[in-house]
Coordinates of C-alpha atoms in Angstrom, one line a residue:
M6 CA 0.0 0.2 0.1
N7 CA 0.9 4.1 -0.6
Q8 CA 1.9 4.3 3.2
S9 CA 2.2 8.4 2.5
T10 CA -2.2 8.4 2.3
L11 CA -2.0 5.7 6.0
S12 CA -5.6 7.4 6.7
F13 CA -5.9 8.7 10.4
I14 CA -8.1 5.6 11.8
Q15 CA -4.6 3.5 10.5
L16 CA -2.5 5.9 12.1
D17 CA -3.8 5.9 15.2
R18 CA -3.3 2.0 14.9
V19 CA 0.4 2.6 13.7
I20 CA 1.2 4.9 17.0
G21 CA -1.3 1.9 18.7
A22 CA 1.0 -1.4 18.1
V23 CA 4.0 1.0 19.6
I24 CA 2.8 2.3 22.7
G25 CA 0.0 -0.7 23.1
S26 CA 3.4 -2.7 23.2
A27 CA 5.7 -0.7 25.4
V28 CA 2.7 -0.5 27.9
G29 CA 2.8 -4.4 27.5
D30 CA 6.3 -3.8 29.2
A31 CA 5.8 -1.4 31.8
L32 CA 2.7 -3.2 32.8
G33 CA 4.3 -6.7 32.9
A34 CA 7.6 -5.1 34.7
G35 CA 5.7 -5.4 37.7
Y36 CA 4.3 -9.1 38.0
E37 CA 7.8 -10.4 36.1
F38 CA 8.4 -14.0 37.7
A39 CA 6.6 -13.1 40.7
T40 CA 3.0 -14.5 41.9
P41 CA 0.9 -14.0 39.0
P42 CA -1.9 -11.1 40.0
E43 CA -5.6 -11.2 39.2
P44 CA -7.1 -9.2 36.5
S45 CA -8.4 -6.7 38.1
M46 CA -5.5 -5.9 40.3
V47 CA -2.9 -5.1 37.5
T48 CA -1.4 -1.3 37.9
M49 CA 1.3 0.3 37.1
K50 CA 3.8 -0.8 39.6
P51 CA 8.6 -0.7 39.8
G52 CA 10.0 -2.9 37.9
T53 CA 10.4 -7.1 39.6
L54 CA 14.3 -7.2 38.0
T55 CA 14.8 -3.7 37.0
G56 CA 14.2 -2.0 39.7
A57 CA 12.8 0.9 37.3
P58 CA 9.9 3.2 38.3
A59 CA 6.3 2.5 37.8
G60 CA 6.0 2.9 34.0
H61 CA 9.2 2.4 32.7
W62 CA 10.0 -0.1 29.8
T63 CA 12.5 -3.0 30.1
D64 CA 14.4 -4.4 26.8
D65 CA 11.3 -5.5 25.1
T66 CA 10.8 -2.2 24.7
A67 CA 14.8 -1.0 24.1
M68 CA 14.8 -3.4 21.3
A69 CA 12.1 -2.8 19.4
L70 CA 12.4 0.8 19.7
G71 CA 16.4 -0.1 17.9
I72 CA 14.4 -1.1 15.0
L73 CA 11.8 2.0 15.3
R74 CA 14.2 4.4 15.1
V75 CA 15.7 3.0 11.6
L76 CA 12.4 3.1 10.1
A77 CA 11.5 6.5 10.9
A78 CA 15.4 7.6 10.0
G79 CA 14.1 6.9 6.3
H80 CA 15.3 3.5 5.5
R81 CA 13.5 -0.1 5.5
L82 CA 14.5 -3.6 6.4
D83 CA 14.7 -5.1 2.8
D84 CA 17.9 -3.5 2.8
P85 CA 20.5 -5.6 5.3
A86 CA 22.7 -2.1 5.6
A87 CA 19.4 -1.1 7.2
V88 CA 18.9 -4.8 9.4
S89 CA 23.2 -3.7 9.6
L90 CA 21.3 -0.7 11.2
V91 CA 19.0 -2.0 13.4
A92 CA 22.2 -4.7 14.9
D93 CA 23.8 -1.5 15.7
Q94 CA 21.1 0.2 17.8
F95 CA 20.9 -3.2 19.8
L96 CA 24.7 -3.0 20.4
D97 CA 24.4 0.7 21.4
W98 CA 21.2 0.1 24.0
F99 CA 22.9 -3.2 25.1
Y100 CA 26.5 -2.2 25.7
S101 CA 25.0 1.1 27.9
G102 CA 24.6 -1.6 30.5
P103 CA 20.7 -2.4 30.3
S104 CA 19.5 -3.9 34.1
D105 CA 17.8 -6.8 32.2
V106 CA 18.7 -8.8 29.3
G107 CA 17.9 -12.1 28.1
M108 CA 21.1 -15.1 29.0
H109 CA 20.6 -16.0 24.9
T110 CA 20.6 -12.6 24.0
S111 CA 23.0 -11.5 26.1
R112 CA 26.1 -14.4 25.1
V113 CA 25.0 -13.2 21.5
L114 CA 25.7 -9.6 22.0
S115 CA 28.4 -10.3 23.9
A116 CA 30.5 -12.3 21.2
T117 CA 29.7 -9.8 18.3
T118 CA 32.1 -7.8 17.4
G119 CA 30.6 -5.5 15.4
P120 CA 26.7 -5.3 13.5
D121 CA 27.9 -7.1 10.8
D122 CA 28.1 -9.6 12.5
M123 CA 25.3 -10.2 14.8
A124 CA 23.3 -12.9 12.7
A125 CA 26.5 -15.1 12.5
A126 CA 27.4 -14.7 15.8
A127 CA 23.3 -15.7 17.1
L128 CA 24.2 -18.6 14.3
W129 CA 26.9 -19.8 16.1
E130 CA 25.3 -19.7 19.5
Q131 CA 22.1 -21.6 17.9
Q132 CA 24.8 -24.5 16.6
R133 CA 26.0 -24.3 19.8
R134 CA 22.3 -25.1 21.5
P135 CA 20.5 -25.9 19.3
D136 CA 17.2 -26.0 21.0
S137 CA 17.8 -22.4 22.1
A138 CA 14.7 -20.7 21.2
G139 CA 13.7 -18.4 22.9
N140 CA 11.4 -15.1 22.5
G141 CA 13.7 -12.8 23.2
S142 CA 13.4 -11.7 19.0
L143 CA 9.5 -12.2 19.4
M144 CA 8.9 -9.9 21.9
R145 CA 10.7 -6.6 20.1
T146 CA 8.9 -7.7 16.5
G147 CA 6.1 -5.4 16.7
P148 CA 7.4 -2.0 14.8
V149 CA 8.5 -5.3 11.8
A150 CA 5.5 -4.3 10.2
L151 CA 6.0 -0.7 10.2
T152 CA 8.1 -1.2 6.7
A153 CA 6.0 -2.8 4.1
L154 CA 2.1 -2.7 5.8
G155 CA 0.1 -4.3 3.0
D156 CA 3.8 -6.3 1.3
D157 CA 3.9 -10.2 3.2
E158 CA 7.0 -11.3 0.9
A159 CA 8.4 -8.2 2.5
I160 CA 7.2 -8.6 6.1
A161 CA 8.3 -12.2 6.7
E162 CA 11.6 -11.4 5.0
A163 CA 12.1 -8.1 7.3
A164 CA 10.7 -10.3 10.4
R165 CA 13.3 -13.1 9.7
A166 CA 15.8 -11.3 9.2
V167 CA 15.8 -8.7 12.4
S168 CA 14.7 -11.9 14.3
A169 CA 17.8 -14.1 13.2
L170 CA 20.4 -11.3 14.8
T171 CA 19.6 -12.7 17.6
H172 CA 17.9 -15.9 17.7
A173 CA 18.1 -17.6 14.5
H174 CA 16.0 -20.8 15.4
Q175 CA 13.4 -21.7 12.5
D176 CA 10.2 -21.6 15.7
A177 CA 11.7 -18.1 16.6
Q178 CA 11.5 -16.7 12.7
D179 CA 8.5 -18.2 12.3
A180 CA 6.7 -16.7 14.8
C181 CA 8.0 -13.3 14.3
V182 CA 6.7 -13.9 10.9
L183 CA 3.1 -14.5 12.1
W184 CA 3.3 -12.2 15.0
S185 CA 4.1 -9.7 12.4
I186 CA 2.0 -10.7 9.4
A187 CA -1.1 -10.4 12.2
I188 CA 0.1 -6.6 13.1
D189 CA -0.6 -5.5 9.6
R190 CA -3.6 -7.1 9.5
A191 CA -4.9 -5.4 12.4
I192 CA -3.4 -2.0 10.8
R193 CA -4.6 -1.6 8.1
N194 CA -7.9 -3.3 8.0
G195 CA -8.5 -2.7 12.0
S196 CA -9.3 -7.5 12.1
L197 CA -7.8 -9.5 14.8
E198 CA -7.4 -12.6 12.6
G199 CA -4.6 -13.1 14.5
P200 CA -1.1 -15.3 14.3
R201 CA -3.2 -17.9 11.4
A202 CA -2.6 -15.0 8.9
G203 CA 0.1 -15.2 8.4
L204 CA 0.5 -19.6 8.1
P205 CA 0.8 -19.0 4.6
L206 CA 4.0 -18.0 4.4
L207 CA 5.6 -20.3 6.0
S208 CA 6.3 -23.5 4.8
A209 CA 4.2 -26.5 4.8
S210 CA 5.7 -28.3 7.7
Q211 CA 6.0 -25.7 9.5
A212 CA 2.4 -23.8 9.0
E213 CA 0.9 -27.3 10.2
K214 CA 2.7 -27.5 13.6
W215 CA 2.0 -23.6 13.7
E216 CA -1.8 -24.4 13.5
S217 CA -1.5 -26.7 16.3
W218 CA -0.1 -24.4 18.3
I219 CA -2.8 -21.6 18.1
D220 CA -5.2 -24.2 18.2
D221 CA -4.2 -24.9 21.2
A222 CA -3.7 -21.6 21.8
E223 CA -7.7 -20.6 21.5
R224 CA -8.9 -23.9 23.3
R225 CA -6.2 -23.6 25.7
A226 CA -7.4 -21.3 28.9
P227 CA -4.1 -18.4 29.3
H228 CA -3.1 -19.5 32.6
T229 CA -1.7 -22.5 31.3
F230 CA 0.7 -20.9 29.1
R231 CA 3.2 -21.0 31.8
P232 CA 6.0 -20.8 31.7
N233 CA 6.3 -19.2 28.7
G234 CA 10.1 -18.1 27.6
Y235 CA 9.6 -20.5 24.8
V236 CA 8.8 -18.9 21.7
V237 CA 6.2 -20.5 21.1
T238 CA 4.9 -20.8 24.5
A239 CA 5.4 -16.5 24.7
L240 CA 2.8 -16.5 21.3
Q241 CA 0.3 -19.2 22.8
A242 CA 0.0 -16.8 25.5
A243 CA -0.6 -13.8 24.6
W244 CA -3.1 -15.4 21.4
S245 CA -4.9 -16.7 24.6
A246 CA -5.0 -14.1 26.4
I247 CA -6.2 -11.7 23.5
V248 CA -9.3 -14.9 22.5
H249 CA -10.6 -15.6 25.9
S250 CA -10.8 -11.3 26.3
R251 CA -13.3 -10.9 23.4
G252 CA -16.0 -9.4 23.9
A253 CA -14.7 -6.9 26.4
T254 CA -16.1 -3.4 26.4
N255 CA -11.4 -2.1 26.1
H256 CA -10.5 -5.0 25.0
F257 CA -6.9 -3.9 25.2
D258 CA -7.4 -3.2 28.5
A259 CA -8.7 -6.8 29.6
G260 CA -6.4 -8.3 26.9
L261 CA -2.9 -7.7 29.1
R262 CA -5.0 -8.0 32.3
L263 CA -4.8 -11.4 31.5
A264 CA -2.0 -12.0 29.4
I265 CA 0.1 -10.3 33.0
S266 CA -2.0 -12.6 34.8
I267 CA -0.9 -15.8 33.2
G268 CA 2.4 -15.3 35.3
D269 CA 6.3 -16.0 34.3
D270 CA 7.6 -13.4 31.7
T271 CA 4.7 -11.3 32.2
D272 CA 6.5 -7.7 30.3
T273 CA 7.1 -9.9 27.4
V274 CA 3.7 -11.7 27.1
A275 CA 2.1 -8.4 27.7
A276 CA 4.4 -5.9 25.0
I277 CA 3.9 -8.8 22.2
A278 CA -0.1 -9.4 22.8
G279 CA 0.1 -5.1 23.6
A280 CA 1.6 -4.8 20.5
L281 CA -1.2 -6.7 18.4
L282 CA -4.6 -4.9 20.2
G283 CA -2.9 -1.5 20.0
A284 CA -2.2 -2.6 16.3
A285 CA -6.1 -3.5 16.7
Y286 CA -7.5 -0.6 18.5
G287 CA -5.3 1.7 18.1
V288 CA -3.8 3.7 20.8
T289 CA -6.9 5.5 21.3
S290 CA -7.4 2.7 23.1
V291 CA -4.4 1.9 25.9
P292 CA -6.3 4.2 29.4
F293 CA -4.5 7.2 29.3
V294 CA -3.5 6.3 33.1
W295 CA -1.6 3.4 31.2
R296 CA 0.4 5.4 28.6
H297 CA 1.5 8.4 30.8
G298 CA 4.8 8.3 32.2
L299 CA 6.1 6.1 29.6
A300 CA 10.2 6.3 30.0
G301 CA 12.8 4.5 29.0
W302 CA 15.8 4.1 26.6
P303 CA 17.1 5.6 25.2
D304 CA 16.9 7.8 28.6
G305 CA 14.9 10.6 28.0
L306 CA 11.9 9.2 26.0
R307 CA 8.8 9.1 26.2
A308 CA 5.2 8.4 25.2
I309 CA 4.8 11.8 22.7
D310 CA 8.3 10.7 21.3
L311 CA 6.8 7.0 20.2
T312 CA 3.8 8.6 18.1
T313 CA 6.7 10.8 16.6
L314 CA 9.0 7.5 15.7
A315 CA 6.1 5.1 14.7
V316 CA 3.7 7.2 12.6
R317 CA 7.4 8.2 10.6
A318 CA 8.5 4.9 10.4
A319 CA 5.0 4.0 8.3
R320 CA 4.7 6.8 6.7
G321 CA 8.5 6.8 5.1
G322 CA 8.8 10.7 6.2
D323 CA 7.2 13.3 7.6
D324 CA 3.5 14.6 6.7
P325 CA 3.4 17.5 3.7
D326 CA 3.3 19.7 6.9
G327 CA 6.4 18.4 7.9
W328 CA 4.9 16.5 11.3
P329 CA 5.5 15.2 13.3
S330 CA 9.6 16.5 12.8
V331 CA 8.4 19.5 12.7
A332 CA 10.1 21.9 15.0
S333 CA 7.0 24.3 15.4
M334 CA 3.1 23.8 14.2
A335 CA 3.0 27.7 14.4
S336 CA 2.9 28.3 10.6
T337 CA 0.6 26.2 9.2
Y338 CA -1.9 26.8 12.0
A339 CA -1.8 30.1 11.3
R340 CA -4.1 30.4 8.8
F341 CA -6.5 29.3 11.6
S342 CA -6.0 32.3 13.2
P343 CA -5.5 30.3 16.9
R344 CA -6.4 34.3 19.3
G345 CA -4.4 32.3 22.3
G346 CA -7.2 32.3 24.2
T347 CA -7.4 30.5 27.4
Y348 CA -10.8 30.1 29.5
V349 CA -11.3 28.7 32.9
F350 CA -14.1 27.5 34.4
E351 CA -14.8 28.2 38.1
Q352 CA -15.0 24.3 39.3
D353 CA -11.5 24.1 38.9
P354 CA -9.8 27.0 37.9
G355 CA -5.8 25.0 37.8
V356 CA -7.3 23.0 34.3
V357 CA -6.8 25.5 31.6
F358 CA -8.7 25.4 28.1
G359 CA -6.9 27.2 25.3
D360 CA -5.8 26.9 21.4
F361 CA -2.3 26.6 20.2
G362 CA -1.8 30.3 20.4
A363 CA -2.1 30.3 24.3
L364 CA 0.1 27.2 24.1
A365 CA 3.4 29.6 24.4
T366 CA 2.3 31.2 26.9
T367 CA 0.4 29.7 29.2
T368 CA 2.4 27.8 32.2
T369 CA 1.1 24.9 34.0
D370 CA 2.2 21.5 35.1
A371 CA 1.3 19.7 32.5
Y372 CA 0.0 19.8 29.4
L373 CA -2.9 18.6 27.0
S374 CA -2.1 18.3 23.2
L375 CA -5.2 17.6 21.2
C376 CA -3.9 17.8 17.9
R377 CA -0.3 18.1 16.0
I378 CA 1.9 19.6 17.4
G379 CA 6.5 20.2 16.4
V380 CA 8.9 18.8 18.4
D381 CA 9.9 23.2 20.3
D382 CA 5.8 22.9 20.5
R383 CA 6.2 21.1 23.9
K384 CA 6.7 22.4 26.9
V385 CA 7.6 20.4 29.5
S386 CA 7.9 16.8 30.2
D387 CA 4.6 15.9 31.5
H388 CA 3.3 16.5 27.8
E389 CA 0.7 14.2 26.1
V390 CA -0.6 14.0 22.8
V391 CA -4.1 12.7 22.5
W392 CA -5.4 11.5 18.5
L393 CA -8.1 13.0 18.7
V394 CA -9.8 15.0 15.2
D395 CA -12.5 17.2 15.0
K396 CA -13.9 15.0 12.0
P397 CA -16.2 12.1 12.4
L398 CA -12.8 9.7 12.0
N399 CA -12.1 8.7 15.0
A400 CA -12.3 5.4 16.7
D401 CA -14.4 5.9 19.3
A402 CA -15.6 9.9 20.3
A403 CA -16.9 9.5 22.9
R404 CA -14.5 6.6 25.0
V405 CA -11.5 9.5 23.8
L406 CA -13.4 12.3 25.2
A407 CA -14.0 9.7 28.4
D408 CA -10.1 9.3 28.8
T409 CA -9.2 12.4 28.6
A410 CA -11.3 14.0 31.3
D411 CA -10.0 12.1 33.5
A412 CA -7.1 12.3 32.1
I413 CA -7.1 16.0 33.3
A414 CA -8.8 15.0 37.0
S415 CA -6.0 12.1 37.4
L416 CA -3.1 14.6 36.7
R417 CA -5.0 17.5 39.0
A418 CA -5.4 14.7 42.1
Q419 CA -1.6 15.1 41.9
G420 CA -1.3 18.8 42.3
K421 CA -0.6 19.3 39.3
T422 CA -2.3 22.8 36.7
V423 CA -3.0 21.5 33.6
F424 CA -3.1 23.0 29.8
V425 CA -5.8 22.1 27.5
H426 CA -5.4 22.9 23.9
C427 CA -6.7 21.9 20.4
V428 CA -5.5 24.6 17.0
R429 CA -8.6 27.1 18.1
A430 CA -10.1 25.3 21.2
E431 CA -13.3 25.1 18.3
S432 CA -14.1 21.8 18.5
R433 CA -12.1 19.2 20.4
T434 CA -11.0 21.3 23.5
P435 CA -14.9 22.8 24.1
T436 CA -16.0 19.1 23.8
V437 CA -13.1 17.9 26.3
A438 CA -14.0 20.5 28.8
M439 CA -18.0 19.0 28.3
A440 CA -17.0 15.8 28.9
W441 CA -14.8 16.4 32.7
L442 CA -17.3 18.9 33.8
I443 CA -19.9 16.2 33.3
R444 CA -17.7 13.0 34.7
H445 CA -15.8 15.3 36.8
H446 CA -18.0 18.2 38.1
A447 CA -21.6 16.0 38.3
L448 CA -22.7 18.4 35.6
T449 CA -25.9 16.8 33.4
C450 CA -24.5 16.6 30.2
D451 CA -27.1 19.8 28.5
D452 CA -25.5 21.8 32.0
A453 CA -22.3 21.0 30.8
I454 CA -22.8 22.0 27.0
D455 CA -24.5 25.0 27.4
L456 CA -21.4 26.1 29.8
V457 CA -18.8 25.5 27.6
L458 CA -20.4 26.9 25.1
A459 CA -20.7 30.2 27.5
T460 CA -17.6 30.7 28.1
I461 CA -15.3 29.1 25.4
T462 CA -16.1 31.9 23.3
T463 CA -14.5 30.1 19.8
A464 CA -16.5 26.8 20.0
A465 CA -18.1 24.8 17.7
P466 CA -18.3 21.5 18.3
E467 CA -18.1 19.0 15.4
G468 CA -21.3 16.7 15.6
S469 CA -19.5 13.1 15.8
L470 CA -17.8 15.0 19.1
L471 CA -20.6 16.2 20.1
D472 CA -22.5 12.6 20.0
G473 CA -19.5 11.3 21.8
V474 CA -20.0 14.0 24.2
R475 CA -23.9 12.5 24.7
Q476 CA -22.5 9.2 25.2
I477 CA -20.7 10.4 28.3
S478 CA -23.5 9.1 31.2
S479 CA -23.3 6.1 30.0
L480 CA -19.2 5.6 30.4
A481 CA -18.3 4.3 33.7
T482 CA -16.4 6.8 35.5
S483 CA -12.0 6.1 37.0

C-alpha cells in the first residue's frame, strides 16, 4: 500500500502498535516472575527485576525501539544495510548497561564484534545450543510490519532477518513472521485475524505445526501457558489472552490484564499482546493512566516520542506539513488564526483550556495537546498528545473524550495544573471540557454543553464529537 496515504484511523493503529507494546512491557514489568495477579488487580508498579520506576519499559521495548528508530530515519528492512543499522542499535543498547537482558541475547551480543557479524554470532550460538528458542526476538517484533504494510513477502523477509540477528531458531523466526503479519492486518484493516493470517508465509511442515499450536492457544485457558520463555509458548500465551478476553468493553485493557495474570515472563507476554491489541484498536484504546509516564532507553524518551517514531516509520517520513519532525506547527496553524485565548471554569481554575496560540504563553505543570504539535512546541516532560480529530473519523469519540477528561482529573489529583488545547479551541477543546464537567464535576450533559458554549467563545463543536459528549454519561467513571 502507499504508506503516505495512511488514514487517520490507520495511524491511530500504527501508534497503538508501538505504544500498546510499550505499555504491556511496562505494565508486565511489575509482575515478572512474581506471584501472578488477578486481572482486576493489575496496575503500573516498579519493575520486579529492573527496579525501575513504574511506567518504565524493559529490554522488550528498548530493542523494539532499535528497529523503530531505523525505520523512522527512512530506511526499509528489505535493505541489508538497514538490518545492520538495527544491529548497531542493539549494540548501543547492550553497552548502555541495561539491568535486564535475556541470557540468549546476552550471549549473542557479547560474542558480536560489530553489527555486520551479529547474525553470524547468533547462528554460532544456535549451533552450540540447537534447542534454544527463546522469546527474545518475538518480544520486539512489533515495529517490523511498519516497514512494508500490505506486502506480506517483504514483512516476512524483514521479520526473519531481524529475528536472525539474535535468534536463529526456525520457531523464533516463524513466530516473528506470524505476529508481524497479524499486526499488518490489524493496522490496515482493524481486524484481529491473529497469527493464522501468516501461515501461508511458512513452509508446509512449519505451518502444520503452528496451526496446531494456534489451535491449542485458542482452546486452552491462558494460565496453562506458563512458563512462557519458549517462543512458541510466549506466542500462545499472548494469543490465548487476546482470544479469551474478546467481548470486553475495552479489549486492549482486558487483554493485557489477562496476559499479565498468566504469570512468569509477564513483561514479554504483555508486550507481544499489547502490540497486536494496540494495532487492532489504536492508541485511543490505551488508557491514559497506563500510557502517561512511559519512559525508558534511550534515556528521556516518552510516549510522545514513540508517537513521532511510529508515524515516521509507517509513513516513511513526515506529512506534507512536516509533522511530526517539524520544529513548530505555528506556521501551519496560522491560517486558522488561533488567538491565544484561554478559558477557565469556576469548578476548577487549575485547569486551563485554550488554543494553539496560547500554548507558548501558558505555564502549567502538565499539557494535553489535542492536535499535532512540533518538537519545539512541547513545553515540559509531562506533555501528552491525544489522538483526536474534529471530524467523524475517530475510532470511538466518546471513549477518547472520557479518557481525556479522566486524564485531567488524574493530573489534578496529583496536584498539577493542566493546560488543554487544540488548534482554535473550536471543537476538540470544548468537547473535552464538556466531558470533564460531566464526569468529574457532576454537571448534566445539557448544563455542561451550555456552560462551555457560554465560556469558550470560539466553540463550535463538530457533530460527531458532540454526539460523543452525549454518550459520556453511559460510560463508567475511572
